[in-house]
Coordinates of C-alpha atoms and ligand atoms in Angstrom, one line a residue:
M15 CA -2.4 -22.9 4.4
V16 CA 0.4 -20.2 6.1
F17 CA 1.4 -19.2 8.9
N18 CA 3.8 -16.0 9.9
R19 CA 5.9 -17.4 12.4
P20 CA 8.0 -13.7 12.0
L21 CA 4.4 -11.7 12.4
A22 CA 3.8 -13.9 15.5
M23 CA 7.2 -14.0 17.0
E24 CA 7.0 -9.9 16.6
L25 CA 3.5 -10.5 18.6
G26 CA 5.0 -12.0 22.0
W27 CA 3.9 -15.5 21.2
D28 CA 5.2 -18.5 21.8
V29 CA 4.8 -19.6 17.9
A30 CA 5.5 -23.2 19.5
A31 CA 3.1 -23.5 21.9
M32 CA 0.6 -21.4 19.7
E33 CA 1.4 -23.8 16.3
P34 CA -1.7 -26.6 17.6
Y35 CA -4.6 -24.1 17.9
A36 CA -3.7 -21.6 15.4
A37 CA -5.8 -23.5 12.7
G38 CA -9.1 -23.6 15.2
I39 CA -7.8 -19.3 15.8
F40 CA -6.8 -18.7 13.3
S41 CA -10.3 -19.7 11.4
G42 CA -13.1 -18.2 13.7
N43 CA -13.5 -21.5 15.0
H44 CA -12.2 -21.2 18.0
V45 CA -12.6 -17.5 20.3
P46 CA -8.9 -17.0 22.6
R47 CA -9.1 -16.7 26.0
G48 CA -10.9 -12.2 27.2
A49 CA -11.1 -11.7 23.8
A50 CA -14.5 -10.1 23.2
P51 CA -14.5 -9.9 19.0
I52 CA -16.4 -7.0 17.5
A53 CA -17.1 -5.2 13.9
M54 CA -16.2 -2.0 13.5
A55 CA -19.2 0.2 11.9
Y56 CA -17.7 2.4 9.0
A57 CA -18.7 4.3 6.3
G58 CA -17.2 6.0 3.9
H59 CA -16.9 8.1 -0.1
Q60 CA -17.2 5.3 -2.6
F61 CA -15.9 6.1 -6.2
G62 CA -16.8 9.5 -4.9
Q63 CA -20.7 8.5 -3.3
F64 CA -21.1 8.6 0.1
V65 CA -22.1 5.2 1.3
P66 CA -23.3 6.0 5.6
T67 CA -23.0 3.2 6.6
L68 CA -20.2 0.5 5.2
G69 CA -18.9 -1.4 8.4
D70 CA -16.9 -4.6 8.9
G71 CA -19.3 -6.9 6.5
R72 CA -17.3 -9.9 6.1
A73 CA -14.1 -8.9 8.5
I74 CA -14.3 -9.5 12.6
L75 CA -11.4 -7.5 15.2
L76 CA -10.5 -10.6 17.4
G77 CA -9.2 -8.0 19.6
E78 CA -6.2 -5.5 20.2
L79 CA -2.7 -6.2 21.7
L80 CA 0.5 -5.2 23.2
D81 CA 4.0 -6.7 20.8
C82 CA 6.9 -7.2 21.5
Q83 CA 7.7 -3.1 21.0
G84 CA 5.1 -2.3 23.1
V85 CA 2.5 -0.7 20.3
R86 CA -0.8 -2.0 19.7
R87 CA -1.9 -3.9 17.6
D88 CA -5.4 -4.9 16.2
L89 CA -6.3 -8.5 15.1
Q90 CA -9.2 -9.1 12.4
L91 CA -10.1 -12.6 10.6
K92 CA -10.7 -11.8 7.4
G93 CA -13.9 -13.7 5.7
S94 CA -14.4 -15.4 9.1
G95 CA -18.2 -14.6 8.1
R96 CA -21.2 -12.3 8.2
T97 CA -22.0 -8.7 10.6
P98 CA -24.3 -6.8 11.0
F99 CA -22.3 -4.9 8.0
S100 CA -22.9 -7.7 5.4
R101 CA -25.4 -5.9 3.3
Q102 CA -25.9 -8.4 0.6
G103 CA -22.9 -10.1 1.4
D104 CA -22.3 -13.4 2.9
G105 CA -18.8 -12.7 5.0
R106 CA -17.8 -14.9 3.7
A107 CA -13.8 -15.1 1.1
W108 CA -12.4 -17.4 -0.9
L109 CA -8.9 -18.0 -0.9
A110 CA -6.9 -16.8 -4.2
P111 CA -8.0 -13.6 -2.8
M112 CA -6.7 -13.9 0.9
L113 CA -3.5 -15.8 -0.3
R114 CA -3.4 -13.0 -2.5
E115 CA -3.2 -10.2 0.1
Y116 CA -1.3 -12.2 2.1
L117 CA 1.2 -12.8 -0.6
V118 CA 0.7 -8.9 -1.3
S119 CA 0.6 -7.1 2.1
E120 CA 4.2 -9.8 2.8
A121 CA 5.8 -7.9 0.3
M122 CA 4.8 -4.4 0.8
H123 CA 6.2 -4.4 3.8
A124 CA 9.5 -6.2 2.8
L125 CA 10.0 -3.0 0.1
G126 CA 10.1 -1.5 4.0
I127 CA 6.3 0.3 3.0
P128 CA 3.5 1.5 6.0
T129 CA 1.0 -2.0 5.9
T130 CA -0.9 -4.4 7.5
R131 CA 0.4 -7.5 7.7
S132 CA -0.4 -11.0 7.6
L133 CA -0.5 -14.2 10.4
A134 CA -2.4 -16.7 8.3
V135 CA -5.0 -18.0 6.1
V136 CA -7.0 -20.3 7.2
T137 CA -8.7 -23.2 4.6
T138 CA -12.4 -23.4 6.0
G139 CA -12.8 -26.4 4.4
E140 CA -16.1 -25.4 3.7
P141 CA -17.6 -23.5 -0.1
V142 CA -18.1 -20.5 -0.9
W143 CA -20.5 -19.0 -3.7
R144 CA -19.9 -17.0 -6.7
E145 CA -19.9 -15.9 -10.1
A146 CA -18.2 -18.4 -10.9
G147 CA -19.2 -21.0 -8.7
A148 CA -17.5 -23.0 -5.3
L149 CA -15.0 -22.2 -4.2
P150 CA -13.0 -22.8 -0.8
G151 CA -13.2 -20.3 2.1
A152 CA -10.8 -19.1 3.7
V153 CA -9.8 -17.0 6.2
L154 CA -7.0 -14.3 6.9
T155 CA -5.6 -12.5 9.7
R156 CA -4.8 -9.1 8.7
V157 CA -2.6 -7.4 11.7
A158 CA -2.6 -3.4 12.1
T159 CA -1.7 -1.0 14.0
S160 CA -5.5 0.1 14.2
H161 CA -7.9 -0.2 11.6
V162 CA -9.5 2.8 11.8
R163 CA -10.0 4.5 8.5
V164 CA -10.9 7.9 7.9
G165 CA -14.4 6.4 6.6
T166 CA -15.3 5.6 10.9
F167 CA -15.4 9.1 11.4
Q168 CA -17.8 10.0 8.3
Y169 CA -19.7 7.4 10.4
F170 CA -20.4 9.1 13.5
A171 CA -19.9 13.0 10.9
A172 CA -22.8 11.9 8.6
R173 CA -25.4 11.6 12.0
G174 CA -24.1 14.8 13.4
D175 CA -22.5 13.3 16.5
H176 CA -19.7 15.4 17.4
E177 CA -19.4 14.3 20.2
A178 CA -18.8 10.1 19.2
V179 CA -16.3 12.0 16.2
R180 CA -15.3 14.2 19.3
I181 CA -14.5 10.6 21.5
L182 CA -12.8 9.5 18.2
A183 CA -10.1 12.0 17.6
D184 CA -9.4 11.5 21.5
Y185 CA -8.6 8.0 20.3
V186 CA -6.9 8.1 17.5
V187 CA -4.7 10.7 18.6
Q188 CA -3.7 9.1 22.2
R189 CA -2.4 5.9 20.3
H190 CA -1.6 7.0 17.2
F191 CA -0.3 10.5 17.3
P192 CA 0.4 10.2 21.2
E193 CA 2.9 13.1 20.3
L194 CA -0.3 15.9 20.1
L195 CA -1.5 15.3 23.3
E196 CA 0.0 18.7 24.4
S197 CA -1.2 20.4 21.9
P198 CA -3.0 23.3 22.0
A199 CA -4.7 22.8 18.9
P200 CA -5.5 18.7 18.5
Y201 CA -6.7 17.9 16.1
L202 CA -6.2 20.4 13.4
D203 CA -3.1 18.9 13.9
L204 CA -4.4 15.6 14.1
V205 CA -5.1 16.9 10.1
R206 CA -1.9 17.3 9.9
M207 CA -0.5 14.6 11.0
V208 CA -3.0 12.7 9.4
C209 CA -1.8 14.1 6.1
A210 CA 1.8 14.3 6.3
R211 CA 1.4 10.2 6.7
Q212 CA -0.4 10.0 3.8
A213 CA 1.4 11.2 2.1
R214 CA 5.0 9.3 3.2
L215 CA 2.5 6.8 1.7
I216 CA 1.5 7.9 -2.1
A217 CA 4.6 8.6 -2.3
Q218 CA 6.0 5.0 -1.2
W219 CA 3.6 3.9 -3.6
M220 CA 5.0 5.6 -6.4
G221 CA 8.4 4.8 -6.1
V222 CA 7.8 1.4 -6.7
G223 CA 4.3 1.1 -8.9
F224 CA 1.7 0.6 -6.9
V225 CA -2.1 0.9 -7.2
H226 CA -3.9 0.1 -4.8
G227 CA -6.8 0.4 -7.0
V228 CA -9.5 0.6 -4.1
M229 CA -8.7 3.5 -2.4
N230 CA -12.2 5.0 -1.6
T231 CA -12.3 6.7 2.2
D232 CA -13.2 3.6 4.0
N233 CA -9.6 2.4 2.8
M234 CA -7.2 5.3 4.0
A235 CA -6.0 4.5 6.9
I236 CA -5.2 7.0 10.4
C237 CA -2.6 5.4 11.2
G238 CA -0.6 4.9 7.5
E239 CA -0.8 2.0 6.2
T240 CA -1.9 0.1 2.9
I241 CA -4.6 -1.3 3.7
D242 CA -7.2 -3.2 1.8
F243 CA -5.8 -5.8 -0.6
G244 CA -8.8 -6.0 -3.1
P245 CA -7.1 -5.2 -7.3
C246 CA -4.5 -3.6 -6.5
A247 CA -1.2 -4.6 -8.7
F248 CA 2.2 -3.2 -9.8
L249 CA 2.8 -1.3 -12.8
D250 CA 4.9 -2.9 -16.2
R251 CA 4.9 -1.2 -18.5
Y252 CA 4.7 2.7 -16.3
D253 CA 2.5 4.5 -17.2
P254 CA 0.8 6.9 -15.1
D255 CA -3.2 6.0 -16.7
T256 CA -2.4 2.7 -15.5
V257 CA -5.6 1.3 -14.1
F258 CA -5.7 -2.8 -13.5
S259 CA -9.6 -2.7 -11.7
S260 CA -12.2 -4.0 -13.8
I261 CA -14.3 -1.7 -11.9
D262 CA -12.2 1.7 -11.4
A263 CA -14.0 1.8 -15.8
W264 CA -13.3 6.2 -15.2
G265 CA -9.5 6.4 -14.1
R266 CA -10.5 7.6 -10.7
Y267 CA -7.8 5.1 -8.8
A268 CA -5.5 5.8 -11.8
F269 CA -1.7 5.3 -11.2
G270 CA -1.3 9.1 -11.5
N271 CA -4.0 10.1 -10.0
Q272 CA -3.0 8.1 -5.9
P273 CA -1.9 11.3 -4.9
R274 CA -4.9 13.6 -6.0
I275 CA -7.1 11.0 -3.9
A276 CA -5.9 11.0 -0.5
A277 CA -5.6 15.6 -0.9
W278 CA -9.4 13.8 -1.9
N279 CA -10.1 11.5 0.9
L280 CA -7.7 13.9 3.2
A281 CA -10.6 16.8 2.9
R282 CA -13.5 14.4 3.8
L283 CA -11.4 13.6 7.5
A284 CA -11.2 16.9 7.4
E285 CA -14.7 17.7 7.0
T286 CA -15.3 15.9 9.7
L287 CA -13.8 17.7 12.9
L288 CA -14.5 21.3 11.1
P289 CA -16.8 21.5 15.0
L290 CA -14.0 20.1 16.7
I291 CA -11.5 22.8 15.0
D292 CA -13.8 25.9 15.6
P293 CA -16.7 27.3 17.0
D294 CA -15.8 29.1 13.8
P295 CA -16.9 27.6 10.7
R296 CA -15.8 29.9 8.1
Q297 CA -12.3 29.8 10.8
A298 CA -12.1 25.7 10.2
V299 CA -12.4 26.0 6.9
A300 CA -10.2 28.9 6.5
W301 CA -8.1 26.0 8.9
V302 CA -8.1 23.2 7.5
T303 CA -7.6 24.6 3.2
E304 CA -4.6 25.8 4.2
I305 CA -3.0 22.2 5.6
I306 CA -5.4 20.7 2.6
Q307 CA -4.0 22.7 -0.1
D308 CA -0.7 22.0 1.6
F309 CA -0.7 18.6 1.3
P310 CA 0.5 18.8 -3.3
E311 CA 3.6 20.5 -1.8
R312 CA 4.3 18.3 0.5
F313 CA 4.3 14.7 -1.5
E314 CA 5.5 16.3 -4.9
A315 CA 8.7 17.2 -1.9
L316 CA 8.9 13.3 -0.8
W317 CA 8.3 11.8 -3.9
L318 CA 11.0 14.4 -5.6
D319 CA 13.5 12.7 -2.3
G320 CA 12.2 9.2 -3.2
M321 CA 13.0 9.5 -7.1
R322 CA 16.5 10.9 -6.4
A323 CA 17.2 8.1 -3.6
K324 CA 15.9 6.5 -7.3
M325 CA 18.6 7.4 -9.2
G326 CA 21.3 8.1 -6.9
L327 CA 21.6 11.4 -5.7
E328 CA 22.2 12.8 -2.9
T329 CA 21.8 16.4 -3.0
R330 CA 18.9 18.8 -4.3
E331 CA 19.0 21.1 -7.0
E332 CA 15.9 22.4 -8.7
Q333 CA 16.6 20.9 -12.2
D334 CA 16.6 17.4 -10.2
L335 CA 12.3 17.6 -10.8
L336 CA 13.0 17.9 -15.2
L337 CA 15.4 15.9 -14.8
I338 CA 13.2 13.3 -13.7
E339 CA 10.6 13.9 -15.7
E340 CA 11.9 13.5 -18.7
W341 CA 13.1 9.9 -17.5
L342 CA 10.2 9.4 -16.9
Q343 CA 8.7 11.0 -20.1
W344 CA 11.9 8.5 -21.7
L345 CA 10.1 5.5 -20.1
H346 CA 6.4 6.0 -21.3
S347 CA 7.1 7.1 -24.7
G348 CA 9.7 3.8 -24.7
Q349 CA 7.0 1.7 -22.7
A350 CA 9.8 0.5 -20.4
D351 CA 9.4 -1.4 -17.8
Y352 CA 9.2 0.3 -14.5
T353 CA 10.5 -1.2 -12.1
L354 CA 13.2 -2.7 -14.7
S355 CA 14.4 0.3 -15.6
F356 CA 15.5 2.0 -12.1
R357 CA 17.7 -2.0 -11.6
L358 CA 19.6 -1.4 -15.0
L359 CA 19.4 2.8 -14.5
G360 CA 21.4 2.0 -11.5
Q361 CA 23.4 -1.0 -13.7
A362 CA 25.1 2.6 -15.8
V363 CA 26.4 4.3 -13.1
G364 CA 29.7 5.2 -14.7
V365 CA 30.8 7.2 -18.1
G366 CA 32.6 4.0 -18.8
A367 CA 29.4 1.8 -17.9
D368 CA 27.6 -0.6 -19.8
A369 CA 23.7 0.8 -20.6
A370 CA 23.1 -2.5 -22.9
E371 CA 20.8 -4.1 -20.9
L372 CA 19.0 0.0 -20.1
R373 CA 19.0 0.1 -23.3
A374 CA 17.2 -3.5 -24.7
L375 CA 14.1 -2.3 -22.3
F376 CA 13.1 0.4 -24.7
A377 CA 11.5 0.7 -27.5
D378 CA 13.3 3.7 -29.4
P379 CA 16.7 4.2 -27.3
A380 CA 18.6 6.5 -28.9
G381 CA 17.0 9.4 -26.8
L382 CA 17.7 7.9 -24.1
D383 CA 21.7 8.2 -23.8
Q384 CA 21.5 12.1 -23.9
W385 CA 19.5 11.7 -21.1
L386 CA 21.5 9.2 -20.1
V387 CA 24.7 12.0 -20.3
R388 CA 23.0 14.9 -18.6
W389 CA 21.8 12.3 -15.5
R390 CA 25.5 11.1 -15.5
A391 CA 26.9 14.3 -15.2
R392 CA 24.3 15.3 -12.8
L393 CA 26.0 12.7 -10.7
A394 CA 29.1 13.7 -11.2
R395 CA 28.6 17.2 -9.4
D396 CA 26.6 15.5 -6.4
G397 CA 29.4 14.1 -4.2
H398 CA 32.1 11.9 -3.9
R399 CA 30.8 8.3 -3.8
S400 CA 32.5 5.9 -5.6
D401 CA 30.9 4.2 -9.2
A402 CA 30.3 1.2 -7.1
E403 CA 29.1 2.6 -3.4
R404 CA 26.4 5.1 -6.1
Q405 CA 25.1 2.0 -7.7
A406 CA 24.7 -0.6 -4.3
R407 CA 23.2 2.7 -2.8
M408 CA 21.5 2.8 -6.2
H409 CA 19.8 -0.7 -5.5
A410 CA 19.2 -1.0 -1.5
V411 CA 16.0 1.5 -3.0
N412 CA 15.1 0.6 -6.5
P413 CA 13.8 -3.9 -6.3
V414 CA 14.9 -6.2 -8.3
Y415 CA 11.4 -8.1 -7.7
I416 CA 8.2 -7.0 -7.4
P417 CA 5.2 -9.1 -6.9
R418 CA 4.3 -8.8 -10.0
N419 CA 1.1 -9.7 -11.9
H420 CA 1.8 -12.6 -14.3
L421 CA 3.9 -14.1 -11.2
V422 CA 1.6 -13.5 -8.5
E423 CA -1.4 -15.0 -11.4
E424 CA 0.6 -18.1 -11.7
V425 CA 1.5 -19.6 -8.3
L426 CA -2.0 -18.8 -6.8
D427 CA -3.7 -20.6 -10.1
R428 CA -1.1 -23.9 -8.5
A429 CA -2.2 -23.2 -4.7
V430 CA -5.9 -23.0 -6.0
E431 CA -6.2 -25.9 -8.1
Q432 CA -3.6 -28.2 -7.9
G433 CA -3.0 -27.7 -4.1
D434 CA 0.6 -26.8 -4.2
L435 CA 1.7 -24.0 -2.1
Q436 CA 5.3 -24.5 -3.4
P437 CA 5.5 -21.7 -5.9
F438 CA 4.0 -19.8 -3.9
M439 CA 6.0 -20.5 -1.1
R440 CA 8.8 -20.0 -3.6
L441 CA 8.2 -16.3 -4.6
Y442 CA 7.3 -14.9 -1.0
E443 CA 10.5 -16.3 0.1
L444 CA 11.4 -14.0 -2.3
L445 CA 9.9 -11.3 -2.4
Q446 CA 11.4 -10.7 1.3
R447 CA 14.4 -9.9 -0.2
P448 CA 13.2 -7.5 -2.1
Y449 CA 15.8 -5.6 -3.3
V450 CA 18.9 -8.3 -3.0
E451 CA 19.4 -10.3 -6.2
Q452 CA 19.1 -14.0 -5.6
P453 CA 21.1 -16.9 -8.6
G454 CA 18.5 -18.2 -10.2
M455 CA 15.3 -16.8 -10.4
E456 CA 16.2 -14.0 -13.4
R457 CA 12.2 -15.2 -14.2
Y458 CA 10.9 -13.8 -11.1
A459 CA 13.4 -10.4 -12.2
A460 CA 12.4 -10.3 -15.7
A461 CA 8.6 -8.5 -17.1
P462 CA 5.8 -10.2 -17.9
P463 CA 5.4 -12.4 -21.8
A464 CA 4.1 -10.6 -24.2
G465 CA 0.6 -11.1 -24.4
R466 CA 0.9 -11.1 -20.6
E467 CA 0.2 -7.1 -20.0
G468 CA -3.5 -5.1 -20.0
Y469 CA -4.0 -6.9 -17.0
Q470 CA -7.0 -7.1 -14.9
T471 CA -7.6 -7.4 -11.3
F472 CA -11.3 -7.9 -9.7
C473 CA -12.1 -6.9 -6.4
G474 CA -12.3 -10.7 -5.6
T475 CA -14.5 -10.7 -2.4
Ligands
AMP13 P1 -14.3 -4.2 0.0 O1 -14.6 -2.9 -1.7 O2 -13.2 -5.1 0.0 O3 -13.4 -2.9 0.8 O4 -15.2 -4.1 0.9 C1 -16.1 -2.6 0.7 C2 -17.7 -3.1 2.0 O5 -18.2 -4.3 1.8 C3 -17.1 -3.2 2.9 O6 -18.0 -2.7 4.1 C4 -17.0 -4.2 3.4 O7 -17.1 -5.1 4.6 C5 -18.5 -5.3 2.7 N1 -17.3 -6.5 2.1 C6 -17.0 -6.8 1.0 N2 -17.2 -8.1 1.1 C7 -18.3 -8.9 1.6 C8 -19.0 -9.7 2.0 N3 -18.3 -10.8 1.1 N4 -19.4 -10.1 3.1 C9 -20.3 -9.2 2.9 N5 -19.5 -7.9 3.3 C10 -18.4 -8.1 1.7
MG14 MG1 -12.1 -1.4 2.2

């Protein structure tokens, strides 16, 4: 169905030569020479409930390879059939959610956010049986810097196998954090590094309005990439309580809750490493507590810098947080579209600028005007950029195009129901350059039409 040629080249392949074999390999029908596929074991807290044995129920790790940059990457098939961890599942996947992951993960990458990548989606020609009946089966190939999750550590820790946790931790340090090889406290530093990467990742998610939807500990990758695109979706209107997933009844994974959940998950990771960190449990707990407690502040600093950039600010002032929070309150109370309002704010740079388009997004724009005056005054204190320069800098971090829910639905419907991939490819291409306005594509930048809000996502297994 789709094959990511640029990514294949990044992996060092001769694309023309391999193309005839691609469908065979990426459906799992042909195992490449030298590959020894495995299914990975892991555990995880799912919505807060610990499950000691999860694992790749419907994914197969084909193997690892070194890409053009010499970076080791994992290749995984998703939906290729049962594994020892399938539990009640069939190990299969159907076309729409696999195309969805392809589209959204590649959009995340183009937005500049660390993520697993998508290499291919292949239809199997076999039906997959779900509640809705027979659906077209498909296999997605995803590429990750590694698939080691917080839950991978939990798997061994839950069995009391501290030696295995040590082997895993050493492996992860070597693969992802080689700078820690010389550290006098590598396991504590490992916690610190994973926290730093997650803080950055979540700050980036929050910047573009991404809601992951299932931040279970088994869906948090140690390497800091976004992983497991199930019920994820992007905000339309700004509301920190936004939940898209049909199974997240309590809003555990609501947009505004993501930093807190990340810290919670990281505490679960830290717990697994305690015996390696210090033989005295109380001392070990004290060390990691400090790091975990530091997370909110670390996150907020990164988030704040991200928000400053989105507002065109390059310097830091103490009052910035207040200015940003007020802006977000206006967005919230005005029910304004998150992506559009930031983009149009860039248009409103400059004292004489016309903010009509921006104002039109707000239910009641009167209060916004006062805020704009203060924002412009703050910009005036910020440096000596011209308005045009400032606007260009803002546009470079405020996307025009995100995978809007109503558009994603639309192109998936067309692809699955009518076998027409053209709308899918058009959206995919557009999302490859999310920060550049493209003529004739206004519809793709617009907020959902009335009546298309209240979007719900399903796990789509
Ligand atoms: P997820 O919600 O996709 O993160 O999956 C949670 C767990 O269920 C993981 O262990 C998956 O491997 C497993 N799983 C999800 N869908 C299937 C399926 N169709 N067949 C077998 N296992 C599955
Ligand atoms: Mg998962």
